[in-house]
Tab-separated table of C-alpha atoms in Angstrom:
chain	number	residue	atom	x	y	z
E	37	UNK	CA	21.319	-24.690	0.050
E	38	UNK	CA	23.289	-27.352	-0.722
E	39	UNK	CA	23.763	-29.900	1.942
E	40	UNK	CA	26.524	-31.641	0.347
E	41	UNK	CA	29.528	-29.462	1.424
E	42	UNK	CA	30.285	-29.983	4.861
E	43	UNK	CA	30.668	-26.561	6.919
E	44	UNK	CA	33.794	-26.451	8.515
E	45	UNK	CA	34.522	-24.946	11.161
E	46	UNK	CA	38.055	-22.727	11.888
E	47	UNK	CA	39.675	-25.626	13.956
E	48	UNK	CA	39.311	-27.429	10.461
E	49	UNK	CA	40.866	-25.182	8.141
E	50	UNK	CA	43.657	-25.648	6.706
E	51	UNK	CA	46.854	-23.486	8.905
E	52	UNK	CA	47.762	-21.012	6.235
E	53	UNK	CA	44.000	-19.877	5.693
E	54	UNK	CA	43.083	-20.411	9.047
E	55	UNK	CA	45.864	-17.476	9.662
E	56	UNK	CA	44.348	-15.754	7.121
E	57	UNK	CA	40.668	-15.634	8.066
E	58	UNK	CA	41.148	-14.920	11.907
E	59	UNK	CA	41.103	-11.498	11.653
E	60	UNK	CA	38.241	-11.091	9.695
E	61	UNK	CA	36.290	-13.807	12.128
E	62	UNK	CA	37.841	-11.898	15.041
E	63	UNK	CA	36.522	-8.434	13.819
E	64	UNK	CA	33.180	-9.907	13.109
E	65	UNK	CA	32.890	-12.896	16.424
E	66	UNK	CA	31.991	-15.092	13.762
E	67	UNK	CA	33.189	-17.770	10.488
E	68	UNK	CA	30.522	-17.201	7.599
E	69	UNK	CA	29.223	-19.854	5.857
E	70	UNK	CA	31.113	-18.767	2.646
E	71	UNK	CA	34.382	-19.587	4.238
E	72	UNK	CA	32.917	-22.369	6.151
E	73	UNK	CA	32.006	-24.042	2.166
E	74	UNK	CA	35.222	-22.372	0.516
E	75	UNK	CA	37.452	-23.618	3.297
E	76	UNK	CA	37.451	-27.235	1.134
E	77	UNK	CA	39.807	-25.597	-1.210
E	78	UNK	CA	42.423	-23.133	1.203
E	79	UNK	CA	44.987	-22.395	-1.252
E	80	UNK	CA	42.031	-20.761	-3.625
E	81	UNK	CA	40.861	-19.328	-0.866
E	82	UNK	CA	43.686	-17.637	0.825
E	83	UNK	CA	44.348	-16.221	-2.663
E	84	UNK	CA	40.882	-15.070	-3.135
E	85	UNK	CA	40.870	-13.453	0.573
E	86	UNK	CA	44.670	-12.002	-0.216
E	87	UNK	CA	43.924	-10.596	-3.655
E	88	UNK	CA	40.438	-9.206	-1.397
E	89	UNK	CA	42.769	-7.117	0.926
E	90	UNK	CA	45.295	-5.730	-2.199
E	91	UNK	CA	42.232	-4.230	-3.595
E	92	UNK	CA	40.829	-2.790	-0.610
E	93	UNK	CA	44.160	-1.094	-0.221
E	94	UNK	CA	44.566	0.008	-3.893
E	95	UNK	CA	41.203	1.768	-4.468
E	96	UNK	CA	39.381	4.251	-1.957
E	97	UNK	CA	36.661	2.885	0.203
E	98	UNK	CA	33.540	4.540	-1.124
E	99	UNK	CA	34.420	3.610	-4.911
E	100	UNK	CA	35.500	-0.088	-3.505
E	101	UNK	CA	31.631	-0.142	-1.960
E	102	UNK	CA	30.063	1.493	-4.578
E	103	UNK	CA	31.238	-1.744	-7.021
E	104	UNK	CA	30.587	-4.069	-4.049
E	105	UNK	CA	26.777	-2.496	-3.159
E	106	UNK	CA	26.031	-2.515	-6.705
E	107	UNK	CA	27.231	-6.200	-7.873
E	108	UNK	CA	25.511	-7.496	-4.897
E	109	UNK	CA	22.331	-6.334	-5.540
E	110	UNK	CA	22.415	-6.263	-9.643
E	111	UNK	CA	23.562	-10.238	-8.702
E	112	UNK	CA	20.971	-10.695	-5.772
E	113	UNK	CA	23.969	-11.409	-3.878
E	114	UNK	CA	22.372	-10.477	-0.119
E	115	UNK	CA	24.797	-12.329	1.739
E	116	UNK	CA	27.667	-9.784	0.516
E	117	UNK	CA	24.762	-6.558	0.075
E	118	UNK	CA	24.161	-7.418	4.083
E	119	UNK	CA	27.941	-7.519	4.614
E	120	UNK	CA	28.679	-3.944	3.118
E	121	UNK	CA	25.573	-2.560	3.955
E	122	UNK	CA	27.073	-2.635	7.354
E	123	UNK	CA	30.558	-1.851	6.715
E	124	UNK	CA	29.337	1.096	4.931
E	125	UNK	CA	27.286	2.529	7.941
E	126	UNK	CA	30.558	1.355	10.071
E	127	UNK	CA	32.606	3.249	8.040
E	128	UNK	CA	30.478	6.683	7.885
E	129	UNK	CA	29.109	6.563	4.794
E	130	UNK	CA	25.174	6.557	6.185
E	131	UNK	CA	22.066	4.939	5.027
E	132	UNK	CA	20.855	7.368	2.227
E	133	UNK	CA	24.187	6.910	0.383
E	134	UNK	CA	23.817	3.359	0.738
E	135	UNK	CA	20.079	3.251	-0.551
E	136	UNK	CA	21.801	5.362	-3.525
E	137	UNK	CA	24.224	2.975	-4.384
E	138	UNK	CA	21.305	0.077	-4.381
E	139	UNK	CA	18.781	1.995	-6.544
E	140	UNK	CA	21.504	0.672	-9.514
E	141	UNK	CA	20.394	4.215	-11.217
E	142	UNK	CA	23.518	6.614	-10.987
E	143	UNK	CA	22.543	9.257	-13.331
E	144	UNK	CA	20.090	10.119	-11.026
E	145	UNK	CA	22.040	9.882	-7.570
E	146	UNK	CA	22.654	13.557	-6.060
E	147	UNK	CA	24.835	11.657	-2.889
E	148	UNK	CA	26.905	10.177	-5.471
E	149	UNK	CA	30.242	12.067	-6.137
E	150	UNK	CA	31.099	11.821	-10.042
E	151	UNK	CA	33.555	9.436	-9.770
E	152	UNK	CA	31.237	7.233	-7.791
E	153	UNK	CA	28.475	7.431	-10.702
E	154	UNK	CA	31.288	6.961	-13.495
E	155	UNK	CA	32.286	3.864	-11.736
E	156	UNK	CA	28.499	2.618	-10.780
E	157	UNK	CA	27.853	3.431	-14.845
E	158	UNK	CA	30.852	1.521	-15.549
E	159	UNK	CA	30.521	-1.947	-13.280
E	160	UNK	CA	26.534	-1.753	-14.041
E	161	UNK	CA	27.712	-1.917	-18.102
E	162	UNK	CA	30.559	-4.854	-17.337
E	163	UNK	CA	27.899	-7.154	-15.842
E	164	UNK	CA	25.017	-6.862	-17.940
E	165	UNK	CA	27.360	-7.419	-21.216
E	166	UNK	CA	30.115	-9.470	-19.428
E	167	UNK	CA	32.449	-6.865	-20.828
E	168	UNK	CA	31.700	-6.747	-23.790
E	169	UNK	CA	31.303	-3.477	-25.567
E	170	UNK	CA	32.198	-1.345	-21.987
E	171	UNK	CA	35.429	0.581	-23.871
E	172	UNK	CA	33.290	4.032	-23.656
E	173	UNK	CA	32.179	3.662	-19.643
E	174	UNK	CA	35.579	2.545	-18.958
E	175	UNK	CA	37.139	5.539	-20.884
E	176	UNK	CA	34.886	7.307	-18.477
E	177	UNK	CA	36.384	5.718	-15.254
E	178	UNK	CA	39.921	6.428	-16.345
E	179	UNK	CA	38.911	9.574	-16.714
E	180	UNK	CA	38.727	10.252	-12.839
E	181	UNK	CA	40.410	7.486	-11.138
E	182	UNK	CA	43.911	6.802	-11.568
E	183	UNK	CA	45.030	4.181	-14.132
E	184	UNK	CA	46.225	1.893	-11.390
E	185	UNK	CA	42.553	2.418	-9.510
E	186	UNK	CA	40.725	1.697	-12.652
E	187	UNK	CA	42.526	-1.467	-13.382
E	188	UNK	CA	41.967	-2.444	-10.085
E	189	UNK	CA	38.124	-1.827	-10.661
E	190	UNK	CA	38.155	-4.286	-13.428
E	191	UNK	CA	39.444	-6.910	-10.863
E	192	UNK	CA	37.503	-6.003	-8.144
E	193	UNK	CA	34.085	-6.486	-10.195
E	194	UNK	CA	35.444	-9.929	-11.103
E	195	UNK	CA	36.283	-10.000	-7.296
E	196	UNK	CA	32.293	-9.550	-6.408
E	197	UNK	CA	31.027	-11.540	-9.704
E	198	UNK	CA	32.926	-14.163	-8.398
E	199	UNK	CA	31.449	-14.204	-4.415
E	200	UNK	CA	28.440	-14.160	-6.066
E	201	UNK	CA	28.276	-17.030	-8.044
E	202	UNK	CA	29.277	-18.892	-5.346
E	203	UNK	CA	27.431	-17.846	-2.809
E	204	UNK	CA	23.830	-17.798	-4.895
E	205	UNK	CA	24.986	-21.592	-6.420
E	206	UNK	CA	25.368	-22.668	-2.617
E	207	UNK	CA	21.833	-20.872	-1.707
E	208	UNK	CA	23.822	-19.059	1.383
E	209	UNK	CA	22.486	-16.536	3.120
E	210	UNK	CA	23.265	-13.978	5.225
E	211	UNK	CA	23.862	-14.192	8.726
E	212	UNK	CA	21.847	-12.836	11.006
């Protein structure tokens, strides 16, 4: 973990982001350590956290988790599997859906719906080849999500590539 960053604390951020994070902290009585390292840059931040909430609101929940679960752990990303392990159980989803999601093997999920193997099939494909040759599993997704929803899928798995690198580069991990 590097030692280098100072941890800020919310009386430190910047007023913008500080604004920005408070519900989040509020919802969960605490500031992670990702934000407490990001928080040196606010403006990326802020952004990062705004563009966050757009997708939340543009795709439905149980595809947004299903990219979220499976980046995570196909990044070894616990910090963020913890996160939405227990938004998912928050939200209803339950535990053998989750363990599902995390077996990274959709073909053979019965508690997936199609849609949620299509896009599992699809984000699995864009991070093992960065991309690169994913025009047939994307085909797939616009298939059953709408073309507004699959776009945003593209961003999102950028969205949770992104967290990742960060938070495995800083050696963070999850709070207790």
């Amino acid at each position: 973990m590097s030692k280098r960053i100072p941890r800020l604390e919310m009386e430190q951020l910047e007023p913008l982001l500080k604004e920005t994070l408070r519900p989040r902290v509020e919802r969960l009585g605490y500031l992670g350590e990702f934000f407490k390292c990001t928080g040196h840059s606010p403006d990326v931040l802020r952004h990062f956290m705004e563009m966050t909430e757009s997708l939340k609101k543009a795709i439905p929940d149980k595809i947004t988790e299903t990219v979220a679960l499976t980046i995570a752990v196909k990044a070894g990303n616990d910090y963020e599997r913890n996160q939405h392990e227990r938004l998912c159980i928050k939200l209803g989803f339950g535990h053998d859906w989750v363990r599902s999601v995390e077996k990274l093997d959709p073909e053979n999920q019965q508690l997936l719906s199609e849609s949620e193997r299509i896009v599992q099939t699809y984000a699995l494909a864009a991070v093992e080849r960065m991309g690169n040759h994913c025009e047939v599993e994307f085909e797939k997704v616009l298939d059953v999500l709408q073309v507004s929803e699959a776009v945003s899928v593209l961003l999102l798995i950028g969205r949770y590539m992104t967290h990742a690198v960060a938070v495995n580069t800083l050696g963070l991990v999850p709070p207790k």
